[in-house]
Amino acid sequence: MTRSRAPSSRILGSGSALPKRIVTNAEMATMVDTSDEWIVERTGIRQRYIAGEDETTSTLAIQAALAALDDAGLTPDDIDLIVLATATPDNTFPATATKVQNALGCNGGIAFDVAAVCSGFLYALTTADSLLTTGMAKRALVIGAETFSRILDWEDRTTCVLFGDGAGAIVLESPATSTSVEKDGQKDARGILASRLHADGAQHDLLYVDGGPSTTQTVGHLRMRGPEVFKHAVVNLSNVLKEVIEEAGVSADQIDWIVPHQANKRILDATARKLKIAPERVVVTVDRHANTSAASVPLAFDTARKDGRIKKGDLVLMEAMGGGFTWGASLIRI
């Protein structure tokens, strides 16, 4: 899927939510045969958040959505579209987005889930942007929320140390209200400048969950062939970033920040090297949050906005790759 056009939907605010419980690498070492040194060296992860019994994908998504609305200075009544990216919904159906909608009290608009695993937020963002651009809605909540701890094999040390739970959200407004911002003496339109999405179902067996309603009638566990996923990730992500940069007509040195999927610090470093982008321009939160799948990009984005790194007028490149394989990127003027 390819789009290259004038700026469209713009981000009005962001928010995030994390479970109460933090699990350090030291605690992981008491559960499986691993160590803090081993995990940090291979992944960059130092801790992760794990949902408690009273925390679900929907409760985290609701918290993130409320935080994003507060940041945007809006109320639930201002929202007529909710797109929620998740691979760990509360139920097989209905969509977890409808539970968020009901909790917010903005029933009657559009609400649905998107399943593209770690790329889910980019798929949800692009889908919401398309609906806003066609006039189907005016303002959207785009959410990535996961409780991956519920589908992990806690005896598999190669996977259970990698993932965590959390949620991130943004408020997106239709291009009918687009504005511009002055940066470096020039007026630049704010909004999504270009997006690119891909999928390759031939790589299904490299990263998947071994169960489901139609096959085993059960919820399975995450399975991953890490070295092969790593190789595909570096190539696919660097390629899609180049595609989006080219479509938008900018150069890599004009990018203020890359907000990547937080899968593995080594993948982030390798992708930056391929694009010849300085590591300090890459937002990294994998050390604190681990891999939160569809939540990782909005979580990282909100973290960098709240700590003052990402500012109004910045050119931000978001990217992700996940099971399927799916991958994508979006270039946004904040």
Short mmCIF file of C-alpha atoms in Angstrom, two decimals:
data_model
loop_
_atom_site.label_atom_id
_atom_site.label_comp_id
_atom_site.label_asym_id
_atom_site.label_seq_id
_atom_site.Cartn_x
_atom_site.Cartn_y
_atom_site.Cartn_z
CA MET A 1 0.00 0.00 0.00
CA THR A 2 1.52 3.34 -1.05
CA ARG A 3 0.43 6.93 -0.48
CA SER A 4 2.33 10.10 -1.23
CA ARG A 5 0.42 13.36 -1.03
CA ALA A 6 0.01 16.68 0.72
CA PRO A 7 -0.05 16.48 4.54
CA SER A 8 -3.26 15.18 5.99
CA SER A 9 -4.28 14.16 9.49
CA ARG A 10 -2.24 15.70 12.29
CA ILE A 11 -1.46 14.59 15.83
CA LEU A 12 -3.10 16.69 18.55
CA GLY A 13 -1.91 14.80 21.61
CA SER A 14 -0.58 11.53 22.98
CA GLY A 15 -0.77 9.40 26.10
CA SER A 16 0.40 6.09 27.49
CA ALA A 17 -0.28 3.59 30.24
CA LEU A 18 1.80 0.89 31.90
CA PRO A 19 0.90 -1.90 34.33
CA LYS A 20 1.74 -1.43 37.98
CA ARG A 21 4.22 -4.31 38.22
CA ILE A 22 7.82 -3.98 37.03
CA VAL A 23 9.79 -7.19 36.42
CA THR A 24 13.55 -6.72 36.30
CA ASN A 25 16.06 -8.98 34.59
CA ALA A 26 17.20 -10.14 38.02
CA GLU A 27 13.66 -11.37 38.74
CA MET A 28 13.51 -13.05 35.33
CA ALA A 29 16.68 -14.93 36.26
CA THR A 30 14.80 -16.53 39.18
CA MET A 31 12.14 -17.81 36.75
CA VAL A 32 14.19 -19.14 33.82
CA ASP A 33 17.84 -19.93 33.09
CA THR A 34 19.04 -16.46 32.13
CA SER A 35 20.89 -13.46 33.56
CA ASP A 36 20.78 -9.69 33.48
CA GLU A 37 24.08 -9.66 31.56
CA TRP A 38 22.79 -12.09 28.92
CA ILE A 39 19.54 -10.16 28.35
CA VAL A 40 21.15 -6.70 28.23
CA GLU A 41 23.94 -7.79 25.90
CA ARG A 42 21.60 -9.37 23.36
CA THR A 43 18.55 -7.11 23.58
CA GLY A 44 19.23 -3.95 25.59
CA ILE A 45 16.27 -4.78 27.85
CA ARG A 46 16.67 -4.13 31.59
CA GLN A 47 13.05 -4.42 32.77
CA ARG A 48 9.48 -4.83 31.55
CA TYR A 49 5.97 -4.17 32.87
CA ILE A 50 3.65 -7.14 33.40
CA ALA A 51 -0.13 -6.83 33.74
CA GLY A 52 -1.76 -7.94 36.96
CA GLU A 53 -5.00 -9.87 37.31
CA ASP A 54 -7.03 -6.65 37.31
CA GLU A 55 -5.28 -5.27 34.20
CA THR A 56 -6.23 -6.16 30.64
CA THR A 57 -5.59 -4.84 27.17
CA SER A 58 -8.77 -2.74 27.38
CA THR A 59 -8.00 -1.22 30.80
CA LEU A 60 -4.54 -0.16 29.61
CA ALA A 61 -5.99 1.16 26.34
CA ILE A 62 -8.61 3.20 28.22
CA GLN A 63 -5.95 4.77 30.45
CA ALA A 64 -3.78 5.66 27.45
CA ALA A 65 -6.79 7.07 25.57
CA LEU A 66 -7.79 9.30 28.49
CA ALA A 67 -4.22 10.54 28.83
CA ALA A 68 -4.09 11.36 25.11
CA LEU A 69 -7.41 13.22 25.25
CA ASP A 70 -6.22 15.23 28.24
CA ASP A 71 -2.98 16.08 26.43
CA ALA A 72 -4.96 17.23 23.38
CA GLY A 73 -7.37 19.29 25.51
CA LEU A 74 -10.35 17.30 24.24
CA THR A 75 -13.15 15.17 25.68
CA PRO A 76 -14.51 11.78 24.53
CA ASP A 77 -17.39 13.64 22.84
CA ASP A 78 -14.84 15.00 20.35
CA ILE A 79 -13.96 11.48 19.14
CA ASP A 80 -15.92 9.68 16.42
CA LEU A 81 -13.37 7.02 15.43
CA ILE A 82 -11.35 4.56 17.51
CA VAL A 83 -8.84 2.22 15.87
CA LEU A 84 -7.10 -0.10 18.31
CA ALA A 85 -4.10 -2.19 17.29
CA THR A 86 -3.62 -5.35 19.33
CA ALA A 87 -2.67 -9.00 19.04
CA THR A 88 -3.98 -9.69 22.55
CA PRO A 89 -7.64 -8.56 22.61
CA ASP A 90 -9.76 -9.02 25.70
CA ASN A 91 -12.04 -11.35 23.74
CA THR A 92 -12.04 -13.02 20.33
CA PHE A 93 -14.97 -10.68 19.71
CA PRO A 94 -16.31 -8.05 20.06
CA ALA A 95 -13.44 -5.73 19.22
CA THR A 96 -11.60 -4.37 22.24
CA ALA A 97 -12.01 -0.92 20.64
CA THR A 98 -15.75 -1.12 21.41
CA LYS A 99 -14.98 -1.68 25.10
CA VAL A 100 -12.76 1.41 25.04
CA GLN A 101 -15.49 3.36 23.27
CA ASN A 102 -18.09 2.37 25.85
CA ALA A 103 -15.79 3.17 28.77
CA LEU A 104 -15.13 6.62 27.32
CA GLY A 105 -18.84 7.19 26.69
CA CYS A 106 -18.58 8.14 23.03
CA ASN A 107 -20.76 5.35 21.63
CA GLY A 108 -22.18 5.59 18.14
CA GLY A 109 -19.05 6.35 16.15
CA ILE A 110 -16.67 3.92 14.44
CA ALA A 111 -14.66 1.50 16.57
CA PHE A 112 -12.67 -1.56 15.50
CA ASP A 113 -9.45 -3.48 16.09
CA VAL A 114 -6.50 -3.97 13.74
CA ALA A 115 -4.35 -7.11 13.96
CA ALA A 116 -0.86 -6.66 12.50
CA VAL A 117 1.11 -7.57 15.63
CA CYS A 118 4.13 -5.28 16.18
CA SER A 119 3.27 -3.27 13.04
CA GLY A 120 -0.28 -2.85 14.27
CA PHE A 121 0.02 0.78 15.33
CA LEU A 122 1.35 1.81 11.91
CA TYR A 123 -1.50 -0.09 10.22
CA ALA A 124 -4.01 1.53 12.60
CA LEU A 125 -2.52 5.00 12.07
CA THR A 126 -2.66 4.70 8.28
CA THR A 127 -6.20 3.28 8.37
CA ALA A 128 -7.45 6.06 10.65
CA ASP A 129 -5.75 8.67 8.47
CA SER A 130 -7.50 7.27 5.39
CA LEU A 131 -10.91 7.40 7.09
CA LEU A 132 -10.32 10.94 8.31
CA THR A 133 -9.14 12.04 4.87
CA THR A 134 -12.29 10.70 3.21
CA GLY A 135 -14.52 12.50 5.72
CA MET A 136 -15.80 9.39 7.51
CA ALA A 137 -14.77 10.95 10.84
CA LYS A 138 -13.30 14.16 12.23
CA ARG A 139 -11.11 13.04 15.12
CA ALA A 140 -9.71 9.64 15.97
CA LEU A 141 -8.11 7.85 18.86
CA VAL A 142 -5.42 5.56 17.48
CA ILE A 143 -4.28 3.12 20.14
CA GLY A 144 -1.72 0.35 20.44
CA ALA A 145 -2.33 -1.85 23.47
CA GLU A 146 -1.01 -5.28 24.44
CA THR A 147 -0.85 -7.80 27.26
CA PHE A 148 1.71 -10.06 25.61
CA SER A 149 2.51 -11.64 28.96
CA ARG A 150 -0.71 -13.64 28.53
CA ILE A 151 0.60 -15.47 25.43
CA LEU A 152 4.21 -16.08 26.49
CA ASP A 153 5.68 -19.47 27.28
CA TRP A 154 7.26 -18.63 30.62
CA GLU A 155 9.54 -21.66 30.35
CA ASP A 156 11.04 -20.49 27.04
CA ARG A 157 13.92 -18.24 28.01
CA THR A 158 14.51 -17.15 24.40
CA THR A 159 11.13 -15.38 24.20
CA CYS A 160 9.69 -14.67 27.66
CA VAL A 161 12.47 -12.20 28.52
CA LEU A 162 11.76 -10.08 25.43
CA PHE A 163 8.21 -8.87 25.92
CA GLY A 164 6.18 -6.62 28.19
CA ASP A 165 2.72 -5.08 28.49
CA GLY A 166 1.51 -1.52 27.94
CA ALA A 167 -0.49 0.90 25.83
CA GLY A 168 0.02 4.11 23.90
CA ALA A 169 -2.45 6.38 22.13
CA ILE A 170 -2.60 9.47 19.95
CA VAL A 171 -5.42 11.81 18.98
CA LEU A 172 -5.53 12.33 15.22
CA GLU A 173 -7.50 15.14 13.54
CA SER A 174 -8.76 15.25 9.95
CA PRO A 175 -6.92 17.28 7.30
CA ALA A 176 -9.87 19.70 7.09
CA THR A 177 -8.29 21.50 10.04
CA SER A 178 -4.65 21.20 8.98
CA THR A 179 -2.21 23.91 10.07
CA SER A 180 1.41 24.82 9.40
CA VAL A 181 4.41 25.46 11.60
CA GLU A 182 7.52 27.53 11.02
CA LYS A 183 10.79 25.60 11.20
CA ASP A 184 14.19 26.82 10.06
CA GLY A 185 12.62 29.96 8.63
CA GLN A 186 10.13 28.09 6.45
CA LYS A 187 6.43 27.29 6.77
CA ASP A 188 5.89 23.52 6.81
CA ALA A 189 2.49 21.86 6.85
CA ARG A 190 1.83 19.65 9.86
CA GLY A 191 0.49 16.13 9.49
CA ILE A 192 1.21 12.74 7.96
CA LEU A 193 3.42 13.30 4.91
CA ALA A 194 3.78 9.72 3.63
CA SER A 195 3.04 6.17 4.71
CA ARG A 196 4.01 2.75 3.44
CA LEU A 197 2.74 -0.68 4.54
CA HIS A 198 3.88 -4.18 3.55
CA ALA A 199 3.20 -7.83 4.35
CA ASP A 200 4.80 -11.15 3.45
CA GLY A 201 2.79 -14.18 4.56
CA ALA A 202 5.54 -16.53 3.38
CA GLN A 203 7.41 -15.75 6.62
CA HIS A 204 4.55 -16.89 8.87
CA ASP A 205 6.51 -19.62 10.63
CA LEU A 206 9.28 -17.32 11.83
CA LEU A 207 7.07 -15.50 14.33
CA TYR A 208 3.61 -16.71 15.32
CA VAL A 209 1.32 -17.97 18.09
CA ASP A 210 0.73 -21.73 18.01
CA GLY A 211 -3.01 -21.74 18.56
CA GLY A 212 -6.29 -20.05 17.80
CA PRO A 213 -10.09 -20.47 17.67
CA SER A 214 -10.13 -22.04 14.19
CA THR A 215 -7.20 -24.42 14.66
CA THR A 216 -6.80 -25.58 18.25
CA GLN A 217 -9.76 -23.83 19.92
CA THR A 218 -7.26 -22.55 22.47
CA VAL A 219 -4.99 -19.57 23.02
CA GLY A 220 -1.45 -20.67 22.22
CA HIS A 221 2.03 -19.34 22.98
CA LEU A 222 4.32 -17.06 21.04
CA ARG A 223 6.99 -18.86 19.00
CA MET A 224 9.90 -17.12 17.32
CA ARG A 225 13.02 -18.00 15.35
CA GLY A 226 15.01 -15.03 16.57
CA PRO A 227 18.09 -14.96 14.29
CA GLU A 228 15.99 -15.16 11.12
CA VAL A 229 13.56 -12.49 12.37
CA PHE A 230 16.55 -10.23 13.11
CA LYS A 231 17.89 -10.53 9.55
CA HIS A 232 14.52 -9.77 7.96
CA ALA A 233 13.87 -6.89 10.35
CA VAL A 234 17.05 -4.98 9.53
CA VAL A 235 16.51 -5.31 5.76
CA ASN A 236 12.75 -4.66 5.72
CA LEU A 237 12.87 -1.70 8.08
CA SER A 238 15.75 0.06 6.36
CA ASN A 239 14.02 -0.42 2.99
CA VAL A 240 10.63 0.89 4.11
CA LEU A 241 12.23 3.91 5.77
CA LYS A 242 14.03 4.75 2.53
CA GLU A 243 10.73 4.38 0.62
CA VAL A 244 8.86 6.79 2.89
CA ILE A 245 11.68 9.35 2.90
CA GLU A 246 11.81 9.24 -0.89
CA GLU A 247 8.03 9.53 -1.24
CA ALA A 248 7.96 12.60 0.98
CA GLY A 249 10.80 14.23 -0.92
CA VAL A 250 13.06 14.71 2.08
CA SER A 251 16.53 13.47 2.96
CA ALA A 252 17.59 11.38 5.94
CA ASP A 253 19.49 14.29 7.46
CA GLN A 254 16.25 16.28 7.65
CA ILE A 255 14.67 13.73 9.98
CA ASP A 256 14.61 14.99 13.57
CA TRP A 257 13.62 11.71 15.21
CA ILE A 258 13.06 8.06 14.35
CA VAL A 259 10.52 6.38 16.61
CA PRO A 260 10.96 2.66 15.94
CA HIS A 261 9.28 -0.47 17.16
CA GLN A 262 11.14 -1.37 20.34
CA ALA A 263 11.99 -5.00 19.62
CA ASN A 264 15.70 -5.20 20.23
CA LYS A 265 18.43 -2.58 20.71
CA ARG A 266 20.64 -4.36 18.18
CA ILE A 267 17.93 -4.06 15.50
CA LEU A 268 17.56 -0.34 16.25
CA ASP A 269 21.31 0.21 15.99
CA ALA A 270 21.67 -1.82 12.79
CA THR A 271 18.77 0.00 11.09
CA ALA A 272 20.22 3.41 12.01
CA ARG A 273 23.60 2.39 10.60
CA LYS A 274 22.05 1.28 7.31
CA LEU A 275 20.35 4.67 6.95
CA LYS A 276 23.45 6.52 8.19
CA ILE A 277 21.36 8.18 10.90
CA ALA A 278 23.02 9.14 14.19
CA PRO A 279 21.99 6.88 17.09
CA GLU A 280 21.10 9.91 19.24
CA ARG A 281 18.24 10.67 16.80
CA VAL A 282 16.62 7.29 17.50
CA VAL A 283 14.11 7.15 20.37
CA VAL A 284 14.96 4.10 22.49
CA THR A 285 12.71 2.85 25.30
CA VAL A 286 13.26 -0.90 24.93
CA ASP A 287 15.46 -0.85 28.04
CA ARG A 288 12.48 0.21 30.20
CA HIS A 289 9.48 -1.28 28.39
CA ALA A 290 10.89 -4.30 26.48
CA ASN A 291 8.93 -5.29 23.36
CA THR A 292 5.30 -4.25 23.83
CA SER A 293 4.31 -5.18 20.26
CA ALA A 294 1.67 -2.78 18.86
CA ALA A 295 2.06 -0.52 21.91
CA SER A 296 5.79 0.08 21.48
CA VAL A 297 5.72 2.88 18.87
CA PRO A 298 3.06 5.05 20.59
CA LEU A 299 4.67 4.37 23.99
CA ALA A 300 8.06 5.52 22.70
CA PHE A 301 6.50 8.51 20.92
CA ASP A 302 4.66 9.65 24.04
CA THR A 303 7.77 9.19 26.18
CA ALA A 304 9.85 11.36 23.84
CA ARG A 305 7.15 14.05 23.65
CA LYS A 306 6.70 14.22 27.40
CA ASP A 307 10.44 14.43 28.14
CA GLY A 308 10.81 17.29 25.65
CA ARG A 309 12.75 15.60 22.87
CA ILE A 310 10.01 15.64 20.23
CA LYS A 311 8.66 19.16 19.71
CA LYS A 312 6.11 20.89 17.53
CA GLY A 313 7.46 21.18 14.00
CA ASP A 314 9.78 18.16 14.25
CA LEU A 315 9.90 15.66 11.41
CA VAL A 316 9.31 12.23 12.93
CA LEU A 317 9.68 8.86 11.22
CA MET A 318 7.80 5.94 12.79
CA GLU A 319 8.52 2.35 11.77
CA ALA A 320 7.74 -1.21 12.85
CA MET A 321 7.89 -4.85 11.78
CA GLY A 322 5.98 -7.76 13.25
CA GLY A 323 4.66 -11.26 12.74
CA GLY A 324 3.04 -12.04 9.45
CA PHE A 325 5.49 -10.63 8.43
CA THR A 326 4.04 -7.13 8.40
CA TRP A 327 6.02 -3.91 8.35
CA GLY A 328 5.51 -0.23 7.65
CA ALA A 329 6.52 3.36 8.26
CA SER A 330 4.97 6.82 8.45
CA LEU A 331 6.64 10.24 8.18
CA ILE A 332 4.91 12.95 10.23
CA ARG A 333 5.43 16.65 10.80
CA ILE A 334 4.39 17.12 14.42
#
